Amino acid sequence: MSDLQTSIAALRKSYERAELDEFASHADPLQQFDQWINEAIAAQVPEPSAMTLATVGSDLRPSTRVVLLKGFDARGLVFYTNYDSRKGRELAGNPYAALQFHWVELERVVRIEGVVEKTSAEESDAYYDSRPLDSRIGAWASPQSQVIPGRSVLVANAARYGAQFLLKPPRPPHWGGYRVVPAEWQFWQGRKSRLHDRLRYRREGDAWVRERLAP
């Protein structure tokens, strides 16, 4: 084992910032998430809306990537992407996904699992139109997840679509939103001696059941 590997194995951190109690937490996981993400924003943690998205393809191999949360409500959590990307193709064949937020500075993790559906065309149009012009052109310019010979392809595509659409590019038909409809939430708060707090909310009919899991 190299010295670097030895030093990595020896890394230790004592988690002592906060606690998560099943009786003091919100009965509705959406309210708990709303509280935590707003606390992450207020604490100015880097990229508080960044979340890891896990999908599974037809070969049963999972893949992950980081996407940005762009909205959430009682219907679910929304992100936007290229429908022809790897995640888009995998979701078309297997419309289930897992999300994870990791707010390191707050010693908190939130995990969500659920079914995935596309947002309406109206929702996708509204968000697309709110983006900066360069980002709207970028949605046309990038054949996401496809092999390209070099960056020059992206630059040329951006120039071509910029000249074609000028200041008003329409939303590409291959680009839009997905909504993850939660069937389960988990909230993890780091605690001392690795005795972390871990609460799970699972759906039973129209109600959420809240329970503590061993860390």
mmCIF file of C-alpha atoms in Angstrom:
data_model
loop_
_atom_site.group_PDB
_atom_site.id
_atom_site.type_symbol
_atom_site.label_atom_id
_atom_site.label_comp_id
_atom_site.label_asym_id
_atom_site.label_seq_id
_atom_site.Cartn_x
_atom_site.Cartn_y
_atom_site.Cartn_z
ATOM 1 C CA MET A 1 0.000 0.000 0.000
ATOM 2 C CA SER A 2 1.367 3.407 -0.952
ATOM 3 C CA ASP A 3 1.880 6.211 1.563
ATOM 4 C CA LEU A 4 -1.038 8.070 -0.058
ATOM 5 C CA GLN A 5 -3.336 5.070 0.341
ATOM 6 C CA THR A 6 -2.243 4.719 3.954
ATOM 7 C CA SER A 7 -3.020 8.370 4.661
ATOM 8 C CA ILE A 8 -6.440 8.083 3.009
ATOM 9 C CA ALA A 9 -7.295 5.037 5.104
ATOM 10 C CA ALA A 10 -6.351 6.955 8.229
ATOM 11 C CA LEU A 11 -8.635 9.917 7.533
ATOM 12 C CA ARG A 12 -11.071 10.521 10.384
ATOM 13 C CA LYS A 13 -13.666 13.169 11.130
ATOM 14 C CA SER A 14 -15.829 13.612 14.187
ATOM 15 C CA TYR A 15 -19.332 14.804 13.272
ATOM 16 C CA GLU A 16 -20.668 17.106 15.973
ATOM 17 C CA ARG A 17 -22.523 19.988 14.330
ATOM 18 C CA ALA A 18 -26.162 19.010 14.885
ATOM 19 C CA GLU A 19 -28.643 16.221 15.581
ATOM 20 C CA LEU A 20 -31.754 14.825 13.935
ATOM 21 C CA ASP A 21 -34.519 13.526 16.163
ATOM 22 C CA GLU A 22 -37.473 11.571 14.820
ATOM 23 C CA PHE A 23 -39.826 13.348 17.195
ATOM 24 C CA ALA A 24 -38.572 16.892 16.544
ATOM 25 C CA SER A 25 -38.250 16.484 12.756
ATOM 26 C CA HIS A 26 -41.111 17.289 10.396
ATOM 27 C CA ALA A 27 -43.733 14.599 9.833
ATOM 28 C CA ASP A 28 -43.726 15.459 6.110
ATOM 29 C CA PRO A 29 -40.370 14.769 4.404
ATOM 30 C CA LEU A 30 -40.916 17.610 1.952
ATOM 31 C CA GLN A 31 -41.021 20.075 4.849
ATOM 32 C CA GLN A 32 -37.870 18.537 6.309
ATOM 33 C CA PHE A 33 -36.132 18.835 2.948
ATOM 34 C CA ASP A 34 -37.320 22.420 2.524
ATOM 35 C CA GLN A 35 -35.830 23.292 5.920
ATOM 36 C CA TRP A 36 -32.508 21.605 5.205
ATOM 37 C CA ILE A 37 -31.965 22.977 1.709
ATOM 38 C CA ASN A 38 -32.793 26.491 2.890
ATOM 39 C CA GLU A 39 -30.301 26.056 5.732
ATOM 40 C CA ALA A 40 -27.723 24.907 3.184
ATOM 41 C CA ILE A 41 -28.391 27.991 1.062
ATOM 42 C CA ALA A 42 -28.220 30.272 4.109
ATOM 43 C CA ALA A 43 -24.930 28.646 5.143
ATOM 44 C CA GLN A 44 -23.572 29.378 1.649
ATOM 45 C CA VAL A 45 -22.372 25.830 1.100
ATOM 46 C CA PRO A 46 -20.951 25.315 -2.413
ATOM 47 C CA GLU A 47 -23.619 24.325 -4.947
ATOM 48 C CA PRO A 48 -26.436 23.565 -2.477
ATOM 49 C CA SER A 49 -28.726 22.465 -5.311
ATOM 50 C CA ALA A 50 -26.242 19.923 -6.731
ATOM 51 C CA MET A 51 -27.451 16.345 -6.455
ATOM 52 C CA THR A 52 -26.123 13.005 -7.628
ATOM 53 C CA LEU A 53 -28.572 11.240 -9.923
ATOM 54 C CA ALA A 54 -28.352 7.443 -10.224
ATOM 55 C CA THR A 55 -30.035 5.532 -13.036
ATOM 56 C CA VAL A 56 -29.844 1.925 -14.273
ATOM 57 C CA GLY A 57 -29.613 0.893 -17.908
ATOM 58 C CA SER A 58 -30.939 -2.158 -19.724
ATOM 59 C CA ASP A 59 -27.625 -3.887 -18.959
ATOM 60 C CA LEU A 60 -28.487 -3.494 -15.233
ATOM 61 C CA ARG A 61 -25.360 -1.414 -14.649
ATOM 62 C CA PRO A 62 -25.921 1.726 -12.563
ATOM 63 C CA SER A 63 -24.475 5.087 -13.540
ATOM 64 C CA THR A 64 -24.288 8.380 -11.682
ATOM 65 C CA ARG A 65 -23.788 12.030 -12.530
ATOM 66 C CA VAL A 66 -24.339 15.376 -10.835
ATOM 67 C CA VAL A 67 -27.336 17.467 -11.917
ATOM 68 C CA LEU A 68 -28.881 20.606 -10.461
ATOM 69 C CA LEU A 69 -32.228 20.753 -8.685
ATOM 70 C CA LYS A 70 -34.398 23.354 -10.396
ATOM 71 C CA GLY A 71 -37.594 23.067 -8.392
ATOM 72 C CA PHE A 72 -39.469 20.951 -5.892
ATOM 73 C CA ASP A 73 -42.972 20.722 -4.500
ATOM 74 C CA ALA A 74 -45.468 18.063 -3.447
ATOM 75 C CA ARG A 75 -45.249 16.529 -6.935
ATOM 76 C CA GLY A 76 -41.511 15.841 -6.754
ATOM 77 C CA LEU A 77 -38.030 17.180 -7.519
ATOM 78 C CA VAL A 78 -37.218 18.591 -10.961
ATOM 79 C CA PHE A 79 -34.067 18.732 -13.073
ATOM 80 C CA TYR A 80 -33.497 19.433 -16.765
ATOM 81 C CA THR A 81 -31.302 17.689 -19.302
ATOM 82 C CA ASN A 82 -30.913 16.273 -22.796
ATOM 83 C CA TYR A 83 -33.421 13.467 -23.349
ATOM 84 C CA ASP A 84 -30.943 11.744 -25.696
ATOM 85 C CA SER A 85 -28.175 11.635 -23.063
ATOM 86 C CA ARG A 86 -27.236 8.412 -21.306
ATOM 87 C CA LYS A 87 -29.459 9.265 -18.352
ATOM 88 C CA GLY A 88 -32.312 10.089 -20.700
ATOM 89 C CA ARG A 89 -31.974 6.773 -22.526
ATOM 90 C CA GLU A 90 -31.757 4.861 -19.258
ATOM 91 C CA LEU A 91 -34.801 6.614 -17.815
ATOM 92 C CA ALA A 92 -36.749 5.840 -20.990
ATOM 93 C CA GLY A 93 -36.158 2.130 -20.393
ATOM 94 C CA ASN A 94 -36.285 2.130 -16.599
ATOM 95 C CA PRO A 95 -38.116 5.158 -15.137
ATOM 96 C CA TYR A 96 -36.751 4.843 -11.610
ATOM 97 C CA ALA A 97 -33.940 6.859 -10.079
ATOM 98 C CA ALA A 98 -32.174 7.778 -6.862
ATOM 99 C CA LEU A 99 -30.969 11.245 -5.838
ATOM 100 C CA GLN A 100 -28.441 12.264 -3.204
ATOM 101 C CA PHE A 101 -27.554 15.658 -1.749
ATOM 102 C CA HIS A 102 -24.369 15.892 0.305
ATOM 103 C CA TRP A 103 -23.905 19.139 2.210
ATOM 104 C CA VAL A 104 -20.457 18.425 3.610
ATOM 105 C CA GLU A 105 -20.160 21.599 5.648
ATOM 106 C CA LEU A 106 -23.413 20.831 7.477
ATOM 107 C CA GLU A 107 -22.574 17.116 7.848
ATOM 108 C CA ARG A 108 -25.848 16.201 6.150
ATOM 109 C CA VAL A 109 -27.008 13.853 3.418
ATOM 110 C CA VAL A 110 -30.455 13.531 1.852
ATOM 111 C CA ARG A 111 -31.349 10.521 -0.302
ATOM 112 C CA ILE A 112 -34.494 10.158 -2.409
ATOM 113 C CA GLU A 113 -35.757 7.203 -4.436
ATOM 114 C CA GLY A 114 -38.754 7.194 -6.731
ATOM 115 C CA VAL A 115 -40.329 6.946 -10.143
ATOM 116 C CA VAL A 116 -39.380 9.485 -12.808
ATOM 117 C CA GLU A 117 -41.673 11.275 -15.242
ATOM 118 C CA LYS A 118 -41.122 14.035 -17.764
ATOM 119 C CA THR A 119 -42.339 17.500 -16.852
ATOM 120 C CA SER A 120 -44.961 19.059 -19.078
ATOM 121 C CA ALA A 121 -43.900 20.863 -22.260
ATOM 122 C CA GLU A 122 -45.142 24.083 -20.676
ATOM 123 C CA GLU A 123 -42.887 23.633 -17.632
ATOM 124 C CA SER A 124 -39.893 22.795 -19.803
ATOM 125 C CA ASP A 125 -40.566 25.783 -22.076
ATOM 126 C CA ALA A 126 -40.853 28.160 -19.122
ATOM 127 C CA TYR A 127 -37.574 27.021 -17.581
ATOM 128 C CA TYR A 128 -35.743 26.956 -20.923
ATOM 129 C CA ASP A 129 -36.846 30.522 -21.677
ATOM 130 C CA SER A 130 -35.531 31.661 -18.268
ATOM 131 C CA ARG A 131 -31.993 30.458 -19.012
ATOM 132 C CA PRO A 132 -29.178 32.714 -20.254
ATOM 133 C CA LEU A 133 -28.891 32.846 -24.038
ATOM 134 C CA ASP A 134 -25.574 30.952 -24.070
ATOM 135 C CA SER A 135 -27.150 28.103 -22.102
ATOM 136 C CA ARG A 136 -30.125 27.956 -24.460
ATOM 137 C CA ILE A 137 -27.796 27.747 -27.473
ATOM 138 C CA GLY A 138 -25.708 25.164 -25.610
ATOM 139 C CA ALA A 139 -28.712 22.863 -25.391
ATOM 140 C CA TRP A 140 -28.724 22.782 -29.197
ATOM 141 C CA ALA A 141 -24.939 22.647 -29.586
ATOM 142 C CA SER A 142 -24.114 19.646 -27.377
ATOM 143 C CA PRO A 143 -24.987 16.103 -28.531
ATOM 144 C CA GLN A 144 -24.749 15.038 -24.899
ATOM 145 C CA SER A 145 -23.086 11.683 -24.120
ATOM 146 C CA GLN A 146 -22.050 11.146 -27.758
ATOM 147 C CA VAL A 147 -18.426 10.769 -28.818
ATOM 148 C CA ILE A 148 -17.065 13.884 -30.562
ATOM 149 C CA PRO A 149 -13.601 14.432 -32.085
ATOM 150 C CA GLY A 150 -12.875 17.587 -30.117
ATOM 151 C CA ARG A 151 -14.151 20.776 -28.482
ATOM 152 C CA SER A 152 -14.176 22.465 -31.864
ATOM 153 C CA VAL A 153 -17.377 20.559 -32.651
ATOM 154 C CA LEU A 154 -19.166 22.261 -29.761
ATOM 155 C CA VAL A 155 -17.809 25.683 -30.663
ATOM 156 C CA ALA A 156 -18.856 25.265 -34.307
ATOM 157 C CA ASN A 157 -22.302 24.011 -33.331
ATOM 158 C CA ALA A 158 -22.806 26.932 -30.956
ATOM 159 C CA ALA A 159 -21.842 29.402 -33.666
ATOM 160 C CA ARG A 160 -24.138 27.735 -36.196
ATOM 161 C CA TYR A 161 -27.176 27.633 -33.931
ATOM 162 C CA GLY A 162 -26.467 31.122 -32.615
ATOM 163 C CA ALA A 163 -26.531 32.460 -36.171
ATOM 164 C CA GLN A 164 -29.663 30.461 -36.954
ATOM 165 C CA PHE A 165 -31.741 31.434 -33.922
ATOM 166 C CA LEU A 166 -30.186 34.792 -32.945
ATOM 167 C CA LEU A 167 -31.746 35.936 -29.652
ATOM 168 C CA LYS A 168 -34.763 33.602 -29.626
ATOM 169 C CA PRO A 169 -33.780 29.941 -29.830
ATOM 170 C CA PRO A 170 -36.759 27.623 -29.274
ATOM 171 C CA ARG A 171 -36.482 24.768 -26.809
ATOM 172 C CA PRO A 172 -34.908 21.759 -28.555
ATOM 173 C CA PRO A 173 -37.299 18.808 -28.847
ATOM 174 C CA HIS A 174 -34.614 16.622 -27.245
ATOM 175 C CA TRP A 175 -34.258 18.800 -24.128
ATOM 176 C CA GLY A 176 -36.547 19.236 -21.133
ATOM 177 C CA GLY A 177 -37.379 18.360 -17.568
ATOM 178 C CA TYR A 178 -37.741 15.268 -15.434
ATOM 179 C CA ARG A 179 -39.556 15.004 -12.125
ATOM 180 C CA VAL A 180 -38.530 12.424 -9.520
ATOM 181 C CA VAL A 181 -41.651 11.449 -7.561
ATOM 182 C CA PRO A 182 -40.385 10.261 -4.161
ATOM 183 C CA ALA A 183 -41.416 6.905 -2.744
ATOM 184 C CA GLU A 184 -38.758 7.098 -0.031
ATOM 185 C CA TRP A 185 -36.638 9.794 1.625
ATOM 186 C CA GLN A 186 -33.672 9.393 3.941
ATOM 187 C CA PHE A 187 -32.126 12.158 6.037
ATOM 188 C CA TRP A 188 -28.667 11.606 7.528
ATOM 189 C CA GLN A 189 -27.050 13.844 10.137
ATOM 190 C CA GLY A 190 -23.474 13.109 11.161
ATOM 191 C CA ARG A 191 -22.997 12.453 14.863
ATOM 192 C CA LYS A 192 -20.082 11.722 17.170
ATOM 193 C CA SER A 193 -18.536 8.207 17.404
ATOM 194 C CA ARG A 194 -20.156 7.214 14.090
ATOM 195 C CA LEU A 195 -23.529 6.920 15.841
ATOM 196 C CA HIS A 196 -25.151 9.018 13.147
ATOM 197 C CA ASP A 197 -28.808 10.024 12.993
ATOM 198 C CA ARG A 198 -30.624 8.447 10.041
ATOM 199 C CA LEU A 199 -34.349 8.876 9.426
ATOM 200 C CA ARG A 200 -36.325 7.216 6.677
ATOM 201 C CA TYR A 201 -39.715 8.307 5.379
ATOM 202 C CA ARG A 202 -41.562 5.708 3.317
ATOM 203 C CA ARG A 203 -44.931 5.982 1.667
ATOM 204 C CA GLU A 204 -47.817 3.894 2.992
ATOM 205 C CA GLY A 205 -50.929 4.736 1.024
ATOM 206 C CA ASP A 206 -51.405 8.479 1.278
ATOM 207 C CA ALA A 207 -49.306 8.825 4.441
ATOM 208 C CA TRP A 208 -45.615 8.972 5.230
ATOM 209 C CA VAL A 209 -44.177 6.631 7.844
ATOM 210 C CA ARG A 210 -41.167 8.074 9.654
ATOM 211 C CA GLU A 211 -38.681 5.705 11.272
ATOM 212 C CA ARG A 212 -35.109 5.637 12.495
ATOM 213 C CA LEU A 213 -32.536 3.415 10.812
ATOM 214 C CA ALA A 214 -29.280 2.264 12.366
ATOM 215 C CA PRO A 215 -26.384 4.114 10.754
#
